[in-house]
């Protein structure tokens, strides 16, 4: 792998501690970092290199998935780490940063390949990109890459503006927009797994009745009121992660593609997604906000009683949507998506329901997290289920990457210059275009806000959305306690002989 300098804006922040350092450490342990690698951490607070390294070590102890036992390994890893004080608005700090980077590159005798990772608030993205450009940090004789965290804009107009600004400093080919759902092992392997699980002929002849994509969370707003109360479920999860899941799923059936075609096919999906009109939004979208309730046996407050949230906040913490992809294969298959906070269980899951004449339904279930796997199940319609054995068709090894954190994969991909699992601007723009009428309808209060109790599966209007079409959400354990909800999860016939 080519040598590289990892320039981390926001090195003292939460994401760096919880995700970036543990991911880099795991890559180091797995020998997947460049042999000449240097990391310069940036932030406003004054820290010595030593204190910075010891903070990073602490974050490994707390968050790393590899046991941090071997002190020598950690020491070797931390040798690459330096800290530099930088305020994103102070141009002179970038000039000093350039000096620091050049000295390190010279010391290590490495090509000036520089990866700028923006783990800071989105309000800084434009300024940082412009300052990188103006200071000459981005004009060395090696590659440069910009890794950018979400959120990418607040709506269609702001996303376009941000992109335009970034393009003054970086080409599209140099911009890596992180969507951590694209780094999840099951999402990356989805096409391959479905390919192994079913032949195209099967898919066509068995006919898919509907698709459900759920990303249910038990967590509430936590300490992120300032961000979340302006984002809501629609910007925090739906516009990015949920639509990316939809794209990743539908490009593979039946048009399985070579990796380089992924972006092209994803754009095609977004272009064939039937647009919504803001006056129509309430027929296709259910907007919810959690009230007080019970999670894992404990009482929790409602959203507007959370610290930092205004009592009159109309922000959405739940969204359910009915979508339609207008291409010949999918046009008759409704696709339902829902995501929300303070729901009964933590699960990200796709359920593909086949058409059938009797009460028994064939389902193909893709568990994305926290469990991973792909399953067949024959179930009774309604909540009762009887599992039957299904034929095994081919060998699968879908636990290969099990447990791997998305950040490990994505940081590694960025270091080797593989953009397959990053969001391309066209996809981001098309997603905002599709979502914009919903944002407008919310703003103009054209869509009611339904309060649901914490610990439920969201407002009952989300059930009605499916019932209208003769479906129901699979695996909602309405009559069991929170604690039993995950126990009640089905695990039928694993597909990996
Ligand atoms: N935390 C998470 O789980 C997730 C975060 N994200 C995104 O990642 C990004 C970072 O989030 P997170 O780590 O939680 O944020 P934090 O608030 O924890 O950290 C922000 C970082 O930015 C630095 N910073 C703030 N202001 C300045 C400034 N003027 N100049 C230089 N550095 C500054 C802070 O350092 P200092 O105070 O030393 O200046 C700190 O290191 C955001 O875009 C967020 O949306 C995305 C997904 C999940
Ligand atoms: O990006 C985000 O994702 C998490 C959920 O991620 P998961 O990997 O645990 O499913 C969500 O909690 C957070 O609000 C959002 O910003």
XYZ file of C-alpha atoms and ligand atoms in Angstrom:
561
model
C 0.000 0.000 0.000
C 1.239 3.498 -0.767
C 2.598 5.569 2.124
C 0.186 8.126 3.485
C -0.304 10.920 5.982
C -3.670 10.857 7.720
C -4.602 14.429 8.661
C -7.418 14.204 11.182
C -9.512 17.314 11.843
C -11.479 16.759 15.068
C -8.869 14.455 16.632
C -10.133 15.212 20.137
C -13.785 14.530 19.297
C -16.233 11.753 20.025
C -16.192 10.067 16.615
C -12.396 9.927 16.554
C -12.350 8.249 19.962
C -15.190 5.824 19.423
C -14.672 4.849 15.809
C -11.606 6.200 14.014
C -8.798 5.204 16.427
C -10.190 1.728 17.110
C -10.593 1.182 13.354
C -7.043 2.333 12.626
C -5.722 0.134 15.430
C -7.539 -2.897 14.039
C -6.102 -2.176 10.587
C -2.655 -1.942 12.161
C -3.131 -5.282 13.954
C -4.339 -6.834 10.690
C -1.343 -5.292 8.867
C -3.617 -3.292 6.624
C -2.101 0.132 7.209
C 0.620 1.438 4.902
C 4.048 0.475 6.203
C 4.939 4.183 6.128
C 2.044 5.838 7.859
C 1.773 9.024 9.819
C -1.208 10.572 11.598
C -1.455 14.245 12.515
C -4.335 14.915 14.906
C -5.827 18.414 14.933
C -7.977 20.364 17.365
C -8.074 23.690 19.163
C -7.119 22.454 22.577
C -3.459 22.470 23.576
C -2.147 18.921 23.912
C 1.362 17.527 23.909
C 2.069 14.625 21.540
C 2.356 12.436 24.635
C -1.035 13.402 26.051
C -2.603 12.933 22.633
C -1.126 9.436 22.352
C -2.272 8.549 25.819
C -5.822 9.768 24.997
C -5.790 7.625 21.877
C -4.582 4.650 23.928
C -7.433 5.213 26.358
C -9.930 5.202 23.509
C -8.491 1.873 22.293
C -8.907 0.386 25.755
C -12.516 1.539 25.871
C -13.689 0.994 22.304
C -11.353 -1.341 20.426
C -12.715 -4.717 19.368
C -9.226 -6.223 19.594
C -8.081 -6.700 23.122
C -5.475 -4.094 23.842
C -3.198 -6.401 25.756
C 0.139 -6.215 24.113
C 1.736 -2.945 25.219
C 4.414 -3.216 22.527
C 1.851 -3.415 19.728
C 0.046 -0.341 21.054
C 3.327 1.514 21.440
C 4.326 0.720 17.862
C 0.925 1.836 16.626
C 1.087 5.128 18.530
C 4.526 5.956 17.168
C 2.825 7.235 14.037
C 0.734 9.771 16.011
C 1.479 13.505 16.361
C -0.753 16.346 17.525
C -0.975 19.882 16.174
C -3.127 22.786 17.356
C -5.346 24.192 14.630
C -8.383 26.410 14.617
C -10.235 25.808 11.370
C -10.756 29.540 10.813
C -7.122 30.592 11.308
C -5.306 30.533 7.996
C -1.883 30.778 9.654
C -2.571 27.452 11.417
C -2.747 25.729 8.018
C 0.607 27.208 7.009
C 2.148 25.790 10.185
C 0.378 22.495 9.563
C 1.934 22.310 6.107
C 5.368 22.670 7.681
C 4.645 19.955 10.244
C 3.429 17.559 7.549
C 6.364 18.252 5.265
C 8.824 17.658 8.101
C 7.203 14.313 8.888
C 7.163 13.306 5.233
C 10.830 14.142 5.001
C 11.636 12.338 8.239
C 9.867 9.207 7.007
C 11.056 9.756 3.463
C 7.563 9.270 2.074
C 5.619 10.554 -0.914
C 3.252 13.390 0.073
C 0.049 11.369 -0.182
C -2.394 13.126 2.137
C -5.754 12.015 3.402
C -7.722 14.822 5.048
C -10.388 13.367 7.325
C -13.028 15.882 8.467
C -14.350 14.536 11.761
C -15.727 17.937 12.744
C -19.119 19.623 12.619
C -20.547 20.121 9.106
C -20.419 23.898 9.515
C -16.629 23.617 9.078
C -16.501 21.500 5.909
C -16.383 24.364 3.399
C -13.874 26.430 5.372
C -11.496 23.528 5.858
C -11.598 22.498 2.184
C -10.946 26.087 1.087
C -8.075 26.515 3.560
C -6.481 23.231 2.508
C -6.567 24.524 -1.043
C -5.294 28.033 -0.313
C -2.509 26.980 2.053
C -0.949 24.623 -0.490
C -1.645 21.579 1.711
C -3.399 20.004 -1.203
C -0.892 20.781 -3.935
C 1.909 18.360 -3.119
C 3.255 15.906 -5.575
C 1.232 12.922 -4.354
C -2.444 12.102 -4.094
C -4.862 14.012 -1.909
C -8.196 12.758 -0.615
C -10.957 14.342 1.420
C -12.943 12.047 3.697
C -16.063 13.772 4.845
C -18.518 12.781 7.552
C -22.250 13.274 7.454
C -24.424 15.239 7.349
C -23.774 16.314 3.759
C -26.026 19.371 3.650
C -29.342 20.076 5.309
C -31.518 20.000 2.214
C -31.121 19.965 -1.554
C -29.983 23.569 -1.885
C -27.426 23.451 0.934
C -26.051 20.095 -0.260
C -25.537 21.521 -3.761
C -23.846 24.592 -2.356
C -21.551 22.522 -0.164
C -20.638 20.298 -3.051
C -19.869 23.265 -5.248
C -17.535 24.669 -2.559
C -15.777 21.345 -2.056
C -15.269 21.021 -5.796
C -13.239 24.228 -5.774
C -10.628 22.394 -3.715
C -11.133 18.695 -4.544
C -12.303 16.768 -7.592
C -15.220 14.369 -7.166
C -12.738 11.500 -7.537
C -10.904 12.820 -4.461
C -13.984 13.166 -2.234
C -14.951 10.208 -0.026
C -18.378 10.756 1.543
C -18.766 8.368 4.446
C -22.056 6.565 4.905
C -21.194 3.986 7.532
C -24.083 1.732 6.456
C -22.163 1.133 3.226
C -19.291 -0.204 5.304
C -21.401 -2.824 7.082
C -20.371 -6.363 6.121
C -23.899 -7.507 5.257
C -24.521 -4.464 3.070
C -21.283 -4.947 1.176
C -21.960 -8.618 0.676
C -25.662 -8.275 -0.006
C -25.421 -8.637 -3.770
C -23.107 -11.601 -3.580
C -25.202 -13.280 -0.905
C -28.468 -12.835 -2.705
C -26.748 -14.014 -5.862
C -25.670 -17.189 -4.099
C -28.992 -17.608 -2.361
C -31.257 -17.355 -5.360
C -31.042 -17.617 -9.062
C -32.518 -14.874 -11.181
C -35.049 -17.329 -12.480
C -36.196 -18.000 -8.912
C -36.678 -14.360 -8.285
C -38.706 -13.887 -11.387
C -40.876 -16.937 -11.015
C -41.473 -16.694 -7.287
C -42.352 -13.046 -7.605
C -41.633 -10.637 -4.856
C -44.715 -9.238 -3.159
C -43.087 -6.565 -1.043
C -39.873 -5.415 0.594
C -39.461 -4.014 4.069
C -36.385 -2.241 5.334
C -36.300 -1.406 9.043
C -33.630 0.313 11.106
C -35.086 0.391 14.588
C -33.193 1.863 17.496
C -33.799 1.744 21.225
C -31.590 4.764 21.873
C -33.104 8.213 22.166
C -31.551 11.522 21.248
C -28.753 11.038 23.829
C -26.386 14.027 24.059
C -26.957 15.139 20.493
C -29.925 17.458 20.954
C -28.225 20.402 19.208
C -27.690 18.396 16.040
C -30.637 16.010 16.112
C -33.374 18.543 16.787
C -32.506 20.182 13.455
C -31.985 16.944 11.601
C -34.684 14.516 12.676
C -34.961 10.919 11.531
C -35.404 12.021 7.944
C -31.993 13.689 7.658
C -30.164 11.630 10.262
C -31.065 8.199 8.853
C -33.517 8.231 5.972
C -31.937 10.514 3.356
C -28.613 8.716 3.648
C -28.483 5.266 5.291
C -31.982 4.073 4.420
C -31.908 5.196 0.806
C -28.436 3.687 0.432
C -29.810 0.360 1.729
C -32.599 0.593 -0.813
C -30.100 1.262 -3.598
C -27.788 -1.549 -2.551
C -30.676 -3.978 -2.421
C -32.433 -3.127 -5.623
C -29.400 -2.855 -7.887
C -28.637 -6.481 -7.301
C -31.990 -7.899 -8.293
C -32.004 -8.961 -11.005
C -29.183 -6.882 -12.439
C -26.162 -8.166 -10.577
C -23.251 -6.028 -11.447
C -19.519 -5.696 -11.452
C -18.200 -3.546 -8.654
C -17.377 -0.612 -10.921
C -20.973 -0.491 -12.056
C -22.368 -0.110 -8.564
C -22.461 3.692 -8.638
C -24.065 3.780 -12.054
C -26.763 1.318 -11.061
C -27.456 3.091 -7.798
C -28.081 6.330 -9.642
C -30.431 4.464 -11.943
C -32.460 3.262 -8.964
C -32.751 6.778 -7.571
C -33.841 8.071 -10.966
C -36.589 5.482 -11.224
C -37.904 6.126 -7.731
C -41.392 7.530 -8.139
C -41.212 11.156 -6.946
C -43.489 12.496 -4.249
C -45.428 15.686 -4.422
C -45.497 17.640 -1.173
C -49.332 17.664 -1.152
C -49.220 13.895 -1.416
C -46.610 13.229 1.201
C -49.006 12.236 3.975
C -50.284 9.301 1.853
C -46.832 7.799 1.628
C -45.004 8.997 4.712
C -45.691 8.625 8.414
C -43.945 11.123 10.666
C -43.541 10.287 14.341
C -42.017 11.522 17.568
C -41.496 9.414 20.670
C -43.393 10.097 23.856
C -42.610 8.721 27.300
C -42.559 4.955 27.653
C -40.585 1.938 28.679
C -37.318 0.692 27.228
C -35.708 -2.501 28.514
C -37.793 -2.425 31.650
C -37.001 1.203 32.545
C -39.115 4.346 32.189
C -37.821 6.905 29.704
C -38.978 10.441 29.023
C -40.573 11.644 25.826
C -38.550 13.482 23.189
C -39.633 16.976 24.209
C -38.588 16.293 27.811
C -35.081 15.308 26.756
C -32.308 17.723 27.802
C -31.745 20.417 25.187
C -35.042 19.821 23.336
C -37.702 22.529 23.348
C -41.069 21.504 24.791
C -42.793 22.545 21.580
C -40.354 20.762 19.241
C -42.065 19.208 16.213
C -38.951 17.309 15.195
C -39.388 13.803 13.807
C -37.772 10.825 15.530
C -39.522 8.257 13.324
C -40.346 7.920 9.665
C -42.105 5.194 7.718
C -42.360 5.469 3.950
C -43.913 3.631 1.061
C -41.781 3.828 -2.068
C -42.043 2.582 -5.579
C -39.219 1.910 -8.013
C -40.529 2.437 -11.510
C -38.545 -0.100 -13.439
C -39.951 -3.166 -15.176
C -38.794 -5.551 -12.466
C -39.847 -3.624 -9.380
C -42.802 -1.580 -10.540
C -45.403 -3.763 -8.804
C -43.438 -4.276 -5.618
C -44.086 -1.801 -2.824
C -41.041 -1.008 -0.750
C -41.572 0.027 2.850
C -38.887 1.724 4.867
C -38.997 2.739 8.506
C -36.524 3.994 11.025
C -36.904 5.520 14.427
C -35.496 6.129 17.850
C -36.776 4.696 21.135
C -38.370 1.701 19.459
C -38.798 -1.696 21.026
C -35.599 -3.312 19.779
C -32.358 -2.483 18.041
C -32.372 -4.137 14.667
C -31.549 -3.349 11.062
C -33.220 -5.868 8.805
C -34.545 -6.351 5.298
C -37.457 -8.701 4.685
C -38.309 -9.783 1.164
C -41.789 -11.295 1.067
C -42.728 -13.545 -1.829
C -46.137 -13.756 -3.384
C -48.125 -16.747 -2.225
C -51.692 -17.928 -2.409
C -52.194 -19.480 1.029
C -51.518 -18.320 4.572
C -47.890 -19.472 4.429
C -45.477 -16.765 3.341
C -41.956 -17.280 2.083
C -39.555 -14.713 3.360
C -35.935 -13.967 2.647
C -34.480 -12.101 5.585
C -31.255 -10.145 5.575
C -30.104 -9.317 9.096
C -27.703 -6.391 8.897
C -27.200 -5.660 12.573
C -26.634 -6.333 15.405
C -26.941 -9.946 14.177
C -25.699 -10.706 10.705
C -26.966 -13.328 8.335
C -29.327 -14.254 5.560
C -32.197 -16.614 6.208
C -35.124 -18.237 4.518
C -38.262 -18.645 6.473
C -41.740 -19.863 5.744
C -44.124 -18.107 8.075
C -47.764 -17.842 8.809
C -49.222 -14.576 7.814
C -49.792 -12.524 10.934
C -47.613 -12.960 13.946
C -47.657 -16.747 14.144
C -44.874 -18.529 12.428
C -43.964 -22.076 11.573
C -40.546 -22.547 10.183
C -39.833 -25.112 7.561
C -36.640 -26.290 6.054
C -35.702 -24.738 2.743
C -33.271 -26.201 0.248
C -29.704 -25.040 0.415
C -28.567 -23.834 -2.973
C -24.950 -22.887 -2.722
C -22.106 -22.309 -0.392
C -21.983 -19.028 1.418
C -19.531 -17.692 3.931
C -21.323 -14.636 5.032
C -19.890 -14.578 8.498
C -16.424 -13.967 7.037
C -16.457 -10.284 7.890
C -18.754 -10.705 10.898
C -18.200 -8.256 13.707
C -16.000 -6.033 11.588
C -16.754 -2.372 12.165
C -17.811 -0.365 9.141
C -15.119 2.235 9.842
C -12.339 -0.342 9.468
C -13.519 -1.204 5.988
C -14.192 2.351 4.901
C -10.938 3.845 6.200
C -9.014 1.037 4.566
C -10.867 1.594 1.285
C -10.100 5.320 1.418
C -6.414 4.596 2.042
C -6.229 2.332 -0.996
C -8.337 4.705 -3.109
C -11.361 2.436 -3.541
C -14.508 4.558 -3.693
C -17.002 1.752 -4.307
C -18.615 1.990 -0.897
C -18.671 5.750 -0.554
C -21.609 7.909 -1.547
C -21.095 9.556 -4.909
C -22.352 13.122 -5.314
C -24.990 12.086 -7.874
C -26.544 9.652 -5.401
C -26.484 12.230 -2.638
C -28.080 14.843 -4.855
C -30.757 12.432 -6.110
C -31.510 11.401 -2.524
C -31.983 15.001 -1.451
C -34.155 15.615 -4.518
C -36.409 12.740 -3.535
C -36.562 13.773 0.095
C -37.080 17.514 -0.488
C -40.917 17.387 -0.883
C -41.072 15.558 2.455
C -38.969 18.265 4.096
C -41.269 20.877 2.567
C -44.386 19.061 3.755
C -42.953 18.761 7.273
C -42.013 22.430 7.347
C -45.462 23.482 6.184
C -47.133 21.042 8.567
C -48.875 19.189 5.764
C -47.985 15.873 7.377
C -49.240 15.130 10.888
C -46.757 14.372 13.627
C -47.848 11.210 15.460
C -46.652 10.645 18.997
C -45.742 7.024 19.754
C -44.833 5.530 23.109
C -41.163 4.783 23.654
C -40.673 1.020 23.508
C -43.255 0.494 20.758
C -42.710 -0.033 17.031
C -43.726 3.509 16.187
C -47.129 5.082 15.528
C -49.936 2.730 14.492
C -50.263 4.829 11.307
C -47.049 3.095 10.210
C -48.899 -0.242 10.464
C -51.817 1.148 8.530
C -49.470 2.201 5.741
C -48.881 -1.497 5.040
C -52.325 -2.760 5.961
C -53.789 -0.649 3.168
C -51.849 -2.859 0.744
C -52.579 -6.109 2.586
C -49.195 -6.379 4.344
C -47.846 -6.038 7.859
C -44.411 -5.400 9.303
C -42.777 -8.732 9.959
C -41.302 -9.576 13.359
C -42.850 -6.812 15.397
C -43.211 -8.474 18.772
C -46.075 -6.470 20.051
C -47.173 -8.827 22.763
C -43.837 -9.517 24.372
C -41.838 -7.365 26.752
C -38.865 -5.328 25.593
C -36.510 -7.794 27.124
C -37.999 -10.652 25.179
C -38.220 -8.891 21.860
C -34.772 -9.856 20.694
C -35.113 -13.352 22.160
C -38.174 -13.770 20.015
C -36.132 -13.090 16.906
C -36.252 -15.893 14.400
C -33.200 -17.843 13.492
C -34.186 -20.519 11.073
C -31.953 -22.155 8.524
C -28.624 -20.590 8.146
C -27.486 -20.665 4.619
C -23.866 -21.619 4.848
C -23.250 -25.263 4.306
N -20.081 11.001 17.077
C -20.727 10.175 16.258
O -21.162 9.066 16.616
C -20.935 10.534 14.826
C -20.469 11.725 14.318
N -20.616 12.012 12.994
C -20.101 13.254 12.433
O -18.709 13.356 12.713
C -18.353 14.698 12.900
C -17.678 14.863 14.261
O -18.591 14.517 15.275
P -18.155 14.320 16.802
O -16.803 13.714 16.908
O -19.298 13.654 17.457
O -18.088 15.825 17.327
P -17.419 16.372 18.659
O -18.150 17.601 19.019
O -17.240 15.317 19.666
O -15.955 16.779 18.178
C -15.715 17.894 17.372
C -14.233 18.022 17.090
O -14.068 19.209 16.317
C -13.038 19.994 16.884
N -13.337 21.398 16.669
C -14.466 22.061 17.021
N -14.375 23.340 16.644
C -13.167 23.493 16.053
C -12.498 24.591 15.474
N -13.036 25.814 15.406
N -11.270 24.380 14.959
C -10.707 23.168 15.014
N -11.286 22.071 15.538
C -12.511 22.251 16.073
C -13.041 19.634 18.376
O -11.768 19.814 18.920
P -11.392 21.009 19.925
O -12.551 21.135 20.855
O -10.132 20.545 20.535
O -11.223 22.163 19.039
C -13.353 18.146 18.315
O -12.182 17.408 18.098
C -19.645 15.509 12.738
O -19.747 15.905 11.391
C -20.726 14.496 13.064
O -21.953 14.832 12.436
C -21.176 11.104 12.118
C -21.651 9.907 12.557
C -21.623 9.529 13.963
O -25.548 7.688 11.536
C -26.231 7.349 12.481
O -26.396 6.036 12.732
C -26.749 5.579 14.030
C -27.235 4.143 13.860
O -26.192 3.385 13.337
P -26.107 1.815 13.597
O -24.878 1.403 12.883
O -26.050 1.630 15.087
O -27.362 1.224 13.044
C -27.803 6.447 14.668
O -27.967 6.075 16.022
C -27.383 7.887 14.613
O -28.432 8.698 15.126
C -27.052 8.299 13.210
O -26.450 9.605 13.219
